[in-house]
Coordinates of C-alpha atoms in Angstrom, one line a residue:
M1 CA -66.4 65.7 37.3
A2 CA -68.0 65.1 40.8
A3 CA -71.4 65.0 39.3
E4 CA -70.3 62.5 36.8
M5 CA -68.7 60.2 39.4
H6 CA -71.8 60.5 41.5
A7 CA -74.0 59.5 38.4
Q8 CA -71.7 56.5 37.9
G9 CA -72.0 55.4 41.5
A10 CA -75.8 55.7 41.3
A11 CA -75.9 53.7 38.1
A12 CA -73.7 51.0 39.7
R13 CA -75.8 50.8 42.9
R14 CA -79.0 50.5 40.7
D15 CA -77.7 47.5 38.7
L16 CA -76.6 45.8 41.9
A17 CA -80.2 46.4 43.3
V18 CA -81.8 45.0 40.2
R19 CA -79.9 41.8 40.4
A20 CA -80.5 41.6 44.1
A21 CA -84.3 42.2 43.7
V22 CA -84.5 39.2 41.4
E23 CA -82.4 37.1 43.6
Q24 CA -84.4 37.9 46.7
G25 CA -87.7 37.3 44.9
L26 CA -88.9 40.9 45.1
V27 CA -89.5 40.8 41.3
G28 CA -88.9 38.3 38.5
G29 CA -90.1 35.8 35.8
A30 CA -91.2 33.0 38.2
D31 CA -94.9 32.6 38.4
D32 CA -94.8 33.2 42.3
A33 CA -92.6 36.3 41.9
P34 CA -94.3 39.7 41.8
P35 CA -94.3 41.1 38.1
L36 CA -93.6 44.7 39.3
V37 CA -91.6 46.4 42.1
C38 CA -90.4 49.9 42.8
L39 CA -87.1 50.7 44.5
L40 CA -85.7 53.9 46.3
D41 CA -82.0 54.5 46.6
T42 CA -81.6 55.6 50.2
D43 CA -77.9 56.6 49.7
G44 CA -78.8 58.7 46.7
I45 CA -81.6 60.4 48.7
R46 CA -79.3 61.3 51.5
A47 CA -76.7 62.5 49.0
S48 CA -79.4 64.9 47.5
A49 CA -80.3 66.1 50.8
A50 CA -76.8 67.0 51.7
A51 CA -76.2 68.6 48.4
L52 CA -79.0 71.0 49.0
T53 CA -78.2 71.8 52.7
D54 CA -74.4 72.2 51.8
A55 CA -75.1 74.5 48.7
F56 CA -77.0 77.0 50.9
A57 CA -74.8 76.8 54.0
A58 CA -71.9 77.6 51.9
A59 CA -73.4 80.8 50.6
L60 CA -75.0 82.1 53.7
P61 CA -73.4 83.7 56.8
P62 CA -73.1 81.2 59.7
G63 CA -76.3 81.2 61.9
T64 CA -78.6 82.2 59.2
P65 CA -82.1 80.4 59.9
V66 CA -82.7 78.0 57.0
L67 CA -85.5 75.4 56.7
H68 CA -85.4 73.0 53.7
A69 CA -89.0 71.7 53.8
F70 CA -89.5 68.6 51.4
A71 CA -92.6 69.0 49.1
V72 CA -94.6 66.0 50.5
K73 CA -96.6 65.8 47.2
A74 CA -93.4 64.6 45.4
C75 CA -93.2 61.4 47.4
P76 CA -95.9 61.0 50.0
L77 CA -94.4 57.9 51.7
V78 CA -94.0 58.2 55.6
P79 CA -90.7 56.3 55.7
V80 CA -89.3 58.7 53.0
L81 CA -90.3 61.7 55.0
R82 CA -88.8 60.1 58.0
L83 CA -85.5 59.6 56.2
L84 CA -85.4 63.2 55.0
A85 CA -86.1 64.4 58.5
D86 CA -83.2 62.5 59.7
A87 CA -81.2 64.1 56.9
G88 CA -82.2 67.5 58.4
L89 CA -85.2 68.4 56.3
G90 CA -88.7 69.5 57.3
C91 CA -92.0 69.2 55.2
E92 CA -94.1 71.3 53.1
A93 CA -97.7 70.0 53.0
A94 CA -100.3 71.0 50.5
G95 CA -103.4 69.8 52.3
P96 CA -104.6 67.9 55.4
G97 CA -103.5 64.5 54.1
E98 CA -99.9 65.7 53.5
L99 CA -99.9 67.3 56.9
A100 CA -101.0 64.0 58.5
L101 CA -98.2 62.2 56.6
A102 CA -95.7 64.7 58.0
R103 CA -96.9 64.3 61.5
A104 CA -96.9 60.5 61.1
A105 CA -93.1 60.7 60.1
G106 CA -92.5 62.7 63.3
V107 CA -91.6 66.0 61.7
P108 CA -92.1 68.7 64.2
A109 CA -94.7 71.5 63.6
A110 CA -92.0 74.1 63.7
R111 CA -90.4 72.4 60.8
T112 CA -93.5 72.0 58.7
V113 CA -95.2 74.5 56.3
L114 CA -98.7 74.4 54.9
D115 CA -99.4 75.6 51.5
S116 CA -102.7 75.1 49.5
P117 CA -104.8 77.4 47.4
A118 CA -107.9 76.2 49.0
K119 CA -107.4 75.8 52.8
T120 CA -110.5 75.3 54.8
A121 CA -111.2 77.0 58.1
A122 CA -110.8 73.6 59.9
E123 CA -107.3 73.2 58.2
L124 CA -106.2 76.6 59.1
R125 CA -107.4 76.2 62.7
E126 CA -105.5 72.9 63.0
A127 CA -102.4 74.4 61.6
L128 CA -102.4 77.4 64.0
A129 CA -103.2 75.0 67.0
L130 CA -100.1 73.0 66.1
G131 CA -97.8 75.8 65.4
V132 CA -97.4 74.8 61.7
A133 CA -96.2 77.6 59.5
V134 CA -98.9 78.9 56.9
N135 CA -98.6 80.6 53.6
A136 CA -101.9 82.3 52.9
D137 CA -102.7 82.1 49.1
N138 CA -104.9 85.3 48.8
L139 CA -106.3 88.2 50.8
R140 CA -109.6 86.5 51.4
E141 CA -107.7 83.8 53.3
L142 CA -106.1 86.5 55.3
E143 CA -109.6 87.7 56.3
R144 CA -110.3 84.3 57.4
L145 CA -107.0 84.1 59.4
D146 CA -108.0 87.4 61.1
A147 CA -110.9 85.8 62.7
L148 CA -108.8 82.7 63.8
V149 CA -105.8 84.6 65.0
G150 CA -107.8 87.2 67.0
A151 CA -106.0 89.7 69.0
G152 CA -103.2 87.6 70.1
R153 CA -100.0 86.5 68.3
P154 CA -100.1 83.2 66.7
R155 CA -97.8 80.3 67.5
S156 CA -97.4 79.8 63.7
Q157 CA -95.2 81.7 61.4
I158 CA -97.6 83.2 58.8
G159 CA -96.9 84.7 55.3
V160 CA -98.5 85.4 52.0
R161 CA -97.8 83.7 48.7
I162 CA -97.2 86.1 45.8
N163 CA -97.4 85.5 42.0
P164 CA -94.6 87.7 40.5
Q165 CA -96.3 87.1 37.1
T166 CA -92.8 86.6 35.7
G167 CA -94.0 84.1 32.9
A168 CA -94.2 80.4 32.0
G169 CA -91.7 77.8 31.5
A170 CA -91.8 75.0 28.9
I171 CA -94.7 73.2 30.6
G172 CA -97.6 75.5 31.1
A173 CA -99.5 73.3 33.6
L174 CA -96.4 73.5 35.9
S175 CA -95.8 77.1 35.5
T176 CA -97.3 79.0 38.5
A177 CA -96.1 82.5 37.8
T178 CA -98.0 83.3 34.8
A179 CA -100.3 86.3 34.4
T180 CA -103.4 84.3 35.2
S181 CA -102.0 81.6 37.6
K182 CA -104.5 80.4 40.3
F183 CA -101.7 80.7 42.9
G184 CA -100.9 83.6 45.1
V185 CA -101.6 87.4 45.0
A186 CA -100.8 88.7 41.6
L187 CA -98.0 91.3 42.3
R188 CA -98.4 93.2 38.9
D189 CA -102.1 93.6 38.8
P190 CA -103.2 97.2 39.2
G191 CA -103.3 98.2 42.9
A192 CA -102.2 94.7 44.1
R193 CA -98.9 95.7 45.5
A194 CA -100.2 98.5 47.5
R195 CA -103.0 96.3 48.9
L196 CA -100.5 93.7 49.9
V197 CA -98.3 96.2 51.7
R198 CA -101.3 97.5 53.5
A199 CA -102.3 94.0 54.6
Y200 CA -98.9 93.5 56.2
L201 CA -99.0 96.9 58.0
D202 CA -102.5 96.0 59.3
R203 CA -101.2 92.6 60.7
P204 CA -98.1 92.6 62.7
W205 CA -98.3 88.9 62.8
L206 CA -97.5 88.5 59.1
T207 CA -93.7 87.8 59.1
R208 CA -93.2 85.8 55.9
L209 CA -93.4 86.2 52.2
H210 CA -93.6 83.1 49.8
V211 CA -93.0 82.6 46.1
H212 CA -92.9 79.5 43.9
S213 CA -92.6 80.1 40.2
G214 CA -93.1 76.5 39.0
S215 CA -91.1 73.3 38.7
Q216 CA -90.1 71.1 35.7
G217 CA -89.7 73.1 32.5
V218 CA -89.1 76.4 34.4
P219 CA -85.5 77.8 33.7
L220 CA -83.4 78.9 36.6
A221 CA -83.3 82.6 35.4
L222 CA -87.1 82.7 35.7
I223 CA -87.1 81.1 39.1
A224 CA -84.4 83.6 40.3
E225 CA -86.4 86.5 38.8
G226 CA -89.5 85.6 41.1
V227 CA -87.2 85.4 44.2
R228 CA -85.8 88.8 43.3
D229 CA -89.3 90.3 43.2
L230 CA -90.0 88.6 46.5
H231 CA -87.0 90.2 48.1
A232 CA -87.8 93.6 46.9
L233 CA -91.3 93.4 48.1
A234 CA -90.0 92.3 51.6
E235 CA -87.7 95.4 51.7
E236 CA -90.7 97.5 50.7
I237 CA -92.9 96.3 53.4
N238 CA -90.2 96.6 56.0
A239 CA -89.4 100.1 55.0
A240 CA -93.2 101.0 55.2
A241 CA -93.4 99.4 58.7
G242 CA -90.3 101.1 60.0
R243 CA -89.1 97.9 61.3
R244 CA -88.1 94.3 60.2
Q245 CA -91.6 92.9 60.1
V246 CA -90.9 90.4 57.4
D247 CA -88.0 88.3 58.7
T248 CA -88.3 85.1 56.6
L249 CA -88.5 84.4 52.9
D250 CA -89.9 81.2 51.6
I251 CA -88.5 80.9 48.1
G252 CA -90.2 77.7 47.1
G253 CA -88.7 75.0 45.1
G254 CA -88.8 74.0 41.4
L255 CA -85.3 72.9 40.5
P256 CA -85.8 71.1 37.2
V257 CA -84.7 67.4 36.9
N258 CA -82.7 66.0 33.9
F259 CA -84.6 62.8 32.6
A260 CA -82.2 62.2 29.8
S261 CA -79.3 60.6 31.7
D262 CA -78.1 59.8 35.1
E263 CA -76.4 63.2 35.5
Q264 CA -78.0 65.4 38.2
D265 CA -78.3 68.8 36.4
P266 CA -78.9 71.5 37.3
T267 CA -77.3 71.1 40.7
Y268 CA -78.3 72.9 43.9
A269 CA -75.0 74.6 43.8
R270 CA -75.7 76.0 40.4
Y271 CA -79.3 77.0 41.5
V272 CA -77.7 79.0 44.4
G273 CA -75.3 80.6 42.0
A274 CA -78.2 81.8 39.8
L275 CA -79.9 83.3 43.0
R276 CA -76.6 85.0 44.2
E277 CA -76.3 86.5 40.6
A278 CA -80.0 87.8 40.5
V279 CA -80.5 88.6 44.3
P280 CA -77.2 89.0 46.0
A281 CA -78.8 90.6 49.1
L282 CA -80.7 87.3 49.6
F283 CA -77.4 85.8 51.0
D284 CA -76.5 88.7 53.4
G285 CA -78.1 87.0 56.4
G286 CA -80.7 89.7 56.6
Y287 CA -83.6 87.1 56.1
G288 CA -84.2 83.6 57.3
L289 CA -85.0 81.2 54.3
V290 CA -87.3 78.5 53.6
T291 CA -87.1 76.2 50.6
E292 CA -89.6 73.6 49.2
F293 CA -87.9 71.3 46.9
G294 CA -89.4 68.0 45.9
R295 CA -88.8 66.5 42.4
S296 CA -85.1 67.4 42.5
L297 CA -84.6 65.5 45.8
L298 CA -86.3 62.2 44.9
A299 CA -86.7 61.8 41.2
K300 CA -83.1 60.4 40.3
H301 CA -83.4 57.8 43.2
G302 CA -86.5 55.9 42.1
L303 CA -86.7 52.9 39.8
V304 CA -89.6 50.9 38.5
L305 CA -88.8 47.2 37.7
A306 CA -91.4 45.4 35.6
R307 CA -91.5 42.0 34.0
V308 CA -92.0 41.6 30.2
E309 CA -95.0 39.2 30.1
Y310 CA -95.5 38.9 26.3
T311 CA -93.9 40.1 23.2
K312 CA -95.5 40.3 19.7
T313 CA -95.1 42.0 16.5
T314 CA -97.8 44.2 15.0
G315 CA -97.5 46.2 11.8
A316 CA -93.8 45.1 11.6
R317 CA -93.3 46.8 15.1
P318 CA -92.1 44.6 18.0
I319 CA -94.1 45.4 21.2
A320 CA -93.1 44.4 24.7
L321 CA -96.1 44.1 27.0
T322 CA -95.0 44.8 30.6
H323 CA -96.6 45.5 34.0
A324 CA -95.6 49.2 34.2
G325 CA -97.7 51.7 32.5
V326 CA -100.1 54.5 33.2
Q327 CA -100.8 53.5 36.8
L328 CA -97.1 54.5 37.5
A329 CA -96.1 56.9 34.8
T330 CA -99.3 58.7 34.3
R331 CA -97.6 61.9 33.0
T332 CA -95.5 60.1 30.6
V333 CA -98.5 58.2 29.1
Y334 CA -100.7 61.2 28.6
A335 CA -98.0 63.8 27.8
P336 CA -95.0 61.7 26.4
A337 CA -93.3 64.7 24.6
Q338 CA -93.1 66.6 28.0
W339 CA -92.2 63.7 30.2
P340 CA -90.1 61.1 28.5
L341 CA -88.5 58.3 30.4
R342 CA -85.7 56.2 29.8
I343 CA -86.0 52.4 29.5
L344 CA -83.2 50.2 30.9
P345 CA -83.3 46.6 29.5
Y346 CA -82.4 43.6 31.9
D347 CA -82.5 40.0 31.3
A348 CA -84.4 37.5 33.6
K349 CA -81.6 37.4 36.1
G350 CA -81.4 41.0 36.5
A351 CA -78.3 41.6 34.4
P352 CA -78.2 44.4 32.0
K353 CA -79.2 43.2 28.6
A354 CA -77.0 43.6 25.6
G355 CA -77.7 43.2 21.9
D356 CA -78.2 45.1 18.7
P357 CA -80.7 48.0 19.0
V358 CA -84.2 47.3 17.7
A359 CA -87.1 49.9 17.4
Q360 CA -89.9 48.6 19.6
D361 CA -92.8 49.8 21.7
V362 CA -92.8 49.4 25.5
A363 CA -96.4 48.9 26.6
G364 CA -98.2 48.9 30.0
P365 CA -101.0 46.7 31.2
A366 CA -103.7 49.1 31.1
C367 CA -106.7 48.5 28.7
F368 CA -106.3 51.5 26.4
A369 CA -104.2 52.0 23.4
G370 CA -102.2 54.9 24.7
D371 CA -100.7 53.0 27.6
L372 CA -97.1 53.3 26.3
L373 CA -93.9 54.1 28.2
A374 CA -91.9 54.2 25.0
T375 CA -92.7 54.2 21.2
A376 CA -90.1 52.9 18.7
R377 CA -87.5 52.9 21.3
E378 CA -84.1 51.6 20.3
L379 CA -83.3 48.8 22.7
P380 CA -82.0 45.2 22.6
L381 CA -84.8 43.1 21.5
L382 CA -87.0 42.3 24.7
A383 CA -88.2 38.8 25.4
P384 CA -90.8 37.4 27.8
G385 CA -89.3 37.1 31.2
D386 CA -86.9 40.1 30.8
L387 CA -87.2 43.1 32.9
I388 CA -87.5 46.7 32.1
G389 CA -86.2 49.4 34.6
V390 CA -87.6 52.8 34.4
P391 CA -85.3 55.3 36.2
D392 CA -85.9 58.7 37.4
T393 CA -89.4 57.7 38.8
G394 CA -88.9 58.5 42.5
A395 CA -91.1 61.6 42.5
Y396 CA -94.5 62.1 41.1
F397 CA -94.5 58.6 39.3
F398 CA -94.8 55.5 41.1
T399 CA -95.2 57.5 44.4
A400 CA -98.6 58.8 43.0
H401 CA -100.5 55.8 41.9
Y402 CA -103.4 56.1 39.4
G403 CA -105.9 53.6 39.9
Y404 CA -107.0 53.0 36.3
N405 CA -108.4 49.4 35.6
S406 CA -108.1 48.9 39.5
L407 CA -104.4 48.0 39.0
P408 CA -103.0 47.5 42.5
R409 CA -100.2 49.7 43.9
P410 CA -96.9 47.8 43.7
A411 CA -94.6 47.3 46.6
V412 CA -91.9 50.1 47.2
H413 CA -88.7 49.0 48.8
G414 CA -85.8 51.1 49.8
F415 CA -82.3 49.7 49.1
T416 CA -78.8 50.3 50.6
V417 CA -75.6 48.8 49.1
T418 CA -73.1 47.6 51.6
P419 CA -69.3 48.0 51.4
Q420 CA -69.2 44.3 50.2
A421 CA -71.6 45.2 47.3
G422 CA -74.4 43.3 49.0
V423 CA -77.9 44.9 48.8
R424 CA -80.3 45.3 51.8
F425 CA -83.9 46.0 51.0
A426 CA -86.4 47.6 53.4
E427 CA -90.2 47.7 52.8
V428 CA -91.4 51.2 52.5
R429 CA -95.0 50.4 51.2
P430 CA -96.5 46.9 50.9
A431 CA -98.1 45.8 47.7
Q432 CA -101.9 46.4 47.6
S433 CA -103.9 43.3 47.8
L434 CA -107.0 42.6 45.7
A435 CA -109.0 42.5 49.0
E436 CA -107.9 46.1 49.7
I437 CA -108.9 47.1 46.2
V438 CA -112.4 45.7 46.8
A439 CA -112.7 47.2 50.1
E440 CA -111.9 50.9 49.0
S441 CA -114.2 50.4 46.1
G442 CA -117.3 50.0 48.3
G443 CA -117.1 46.1 48.7
P444 CA -118.4 46.2 52.3
L445 CA -121.4 48.4 51.0
R446 CA -122.3 46.3 48.0
D447 CA -126.0 46.4 48.8
A448 CA -126.1 50.2 49.6
L449 CA -127.9 51.0 46.4
L450 CA -130.4 48.3 46.3

C-alpha cells in the first residue's frame, strides 16, 4: 500500500511539473519554446535515497559502518551527485571523468569508491593520493598497486573485485557474473580461489572484497548468491590470516527497475530481505558494508518531455514525429524488447490527453528508420503541438546523451512541488548550443587537415 501511495504521489507531481514546464516556457508548441526538455523529480530522488538507507539501517546493528555510494555512471550530473551527497550518499566512480564529477560535487574522498576494469597507473596514483577507496579488478592490477603502495600502509581502503560466476540474468550485456565476464577475479576457475587468498595474505593492506553481479534483468536471488559467495570468501581469508584482515564488503548494486508502471518494485526493503535470507551473517555487524546502486535510485524520477512536431499516416499506420529519440533513449531504440518505455500523452497545454486509443508509432528526430520510441502503441491520437512524456528515464537515458546527427543535449531541470501545488524548477544542465556542438567537433581547427 505504501509503495502504491508513493507511486500515486510521484505521478501527481509529474503531471503538475508537465503543466508548469509548458506554462513557464521550458517546453511547448510555440516557435520560441524549446521542443524538448528533461525533468528530474528532486523529492522522488530524496525518497529513494531515504528508502535505501532506511532499509539497511533497519537490518544492521547500530553503529555498523555503511557507505551507500551512488554509481555515477547512472546519472553523471554534478547537481544530482550533490543532492545525493546531501541525502547521505557517496559516489562510486568508474573512471577519471566520474571521479572528477564526484570531486566537483564536493563528495569527500573517504566516501568515494573507484571501480574500473582498466585503471591506468596515473588513475591509481591519483586515487591513492586522494584517499579514494579502490577495488582492483584483477591480480595484475594488484601487482601495479604493489609498486604504488610500497612498504607503507595506503590512505585508501583497497579491495579486489571477484566474479562469483553465478550466471546471467535476462540481459546478457548487463550480467557481470557469467563464466567469462570481463570483470573481477573468476572465483570458480581452477586455482583462482587459492591464488586470491594468497594475494590477501601477502598484502596486509587489502581490507575489502567487492562483488557486483549485474543490474537490469538480474533477479534478486542471483544477486544474493553472489553476495553469499563474497561473504564466504571473506571468512576464508580472515581464517587463513588468523585475524580480521577483511573488514568491509562492497556488495555492489544492481537492483532492477520496473519500467511497466509507476510502482517501485522491487524495493530496497525486499532486496535486504533477500540478502538476509541468503546471507544472514552479513547483517550481524561483523563487516562494514558498501553498496553501489545507480539505476534504482534515479530511473523512476526522470521524465523526457518532447513536442510532437508532425503527424502523418504511412501504410495505414499513424506516426507521430517528435524530438525525443535515439539521442536520449539509445538502449530502447537499439534493443526495444529489452528496454521498453512508456509513453504518456499530453496536450499542448501540458494536460494529460484523453481519447480513444489508436495504434501509432512514436518516432524520434534522428535520420534512420529505427529511431522509434514505440511501435503500434495504443494511445490517444497525437497531433502536432501535443507533448509526449517518457518516464523512468532518470538513469542511463537522457543523462547519457548519444550524439547521433549532432543532435544537441537538451536542458535538464530539477523540480520541486510546493505545498500549494506550485512547481519550482532549477536548471541542472543547460541546453547545448549549436556553437558548442561546432566547437567540440573541431570547429576551431577547421584548417588542421589542409
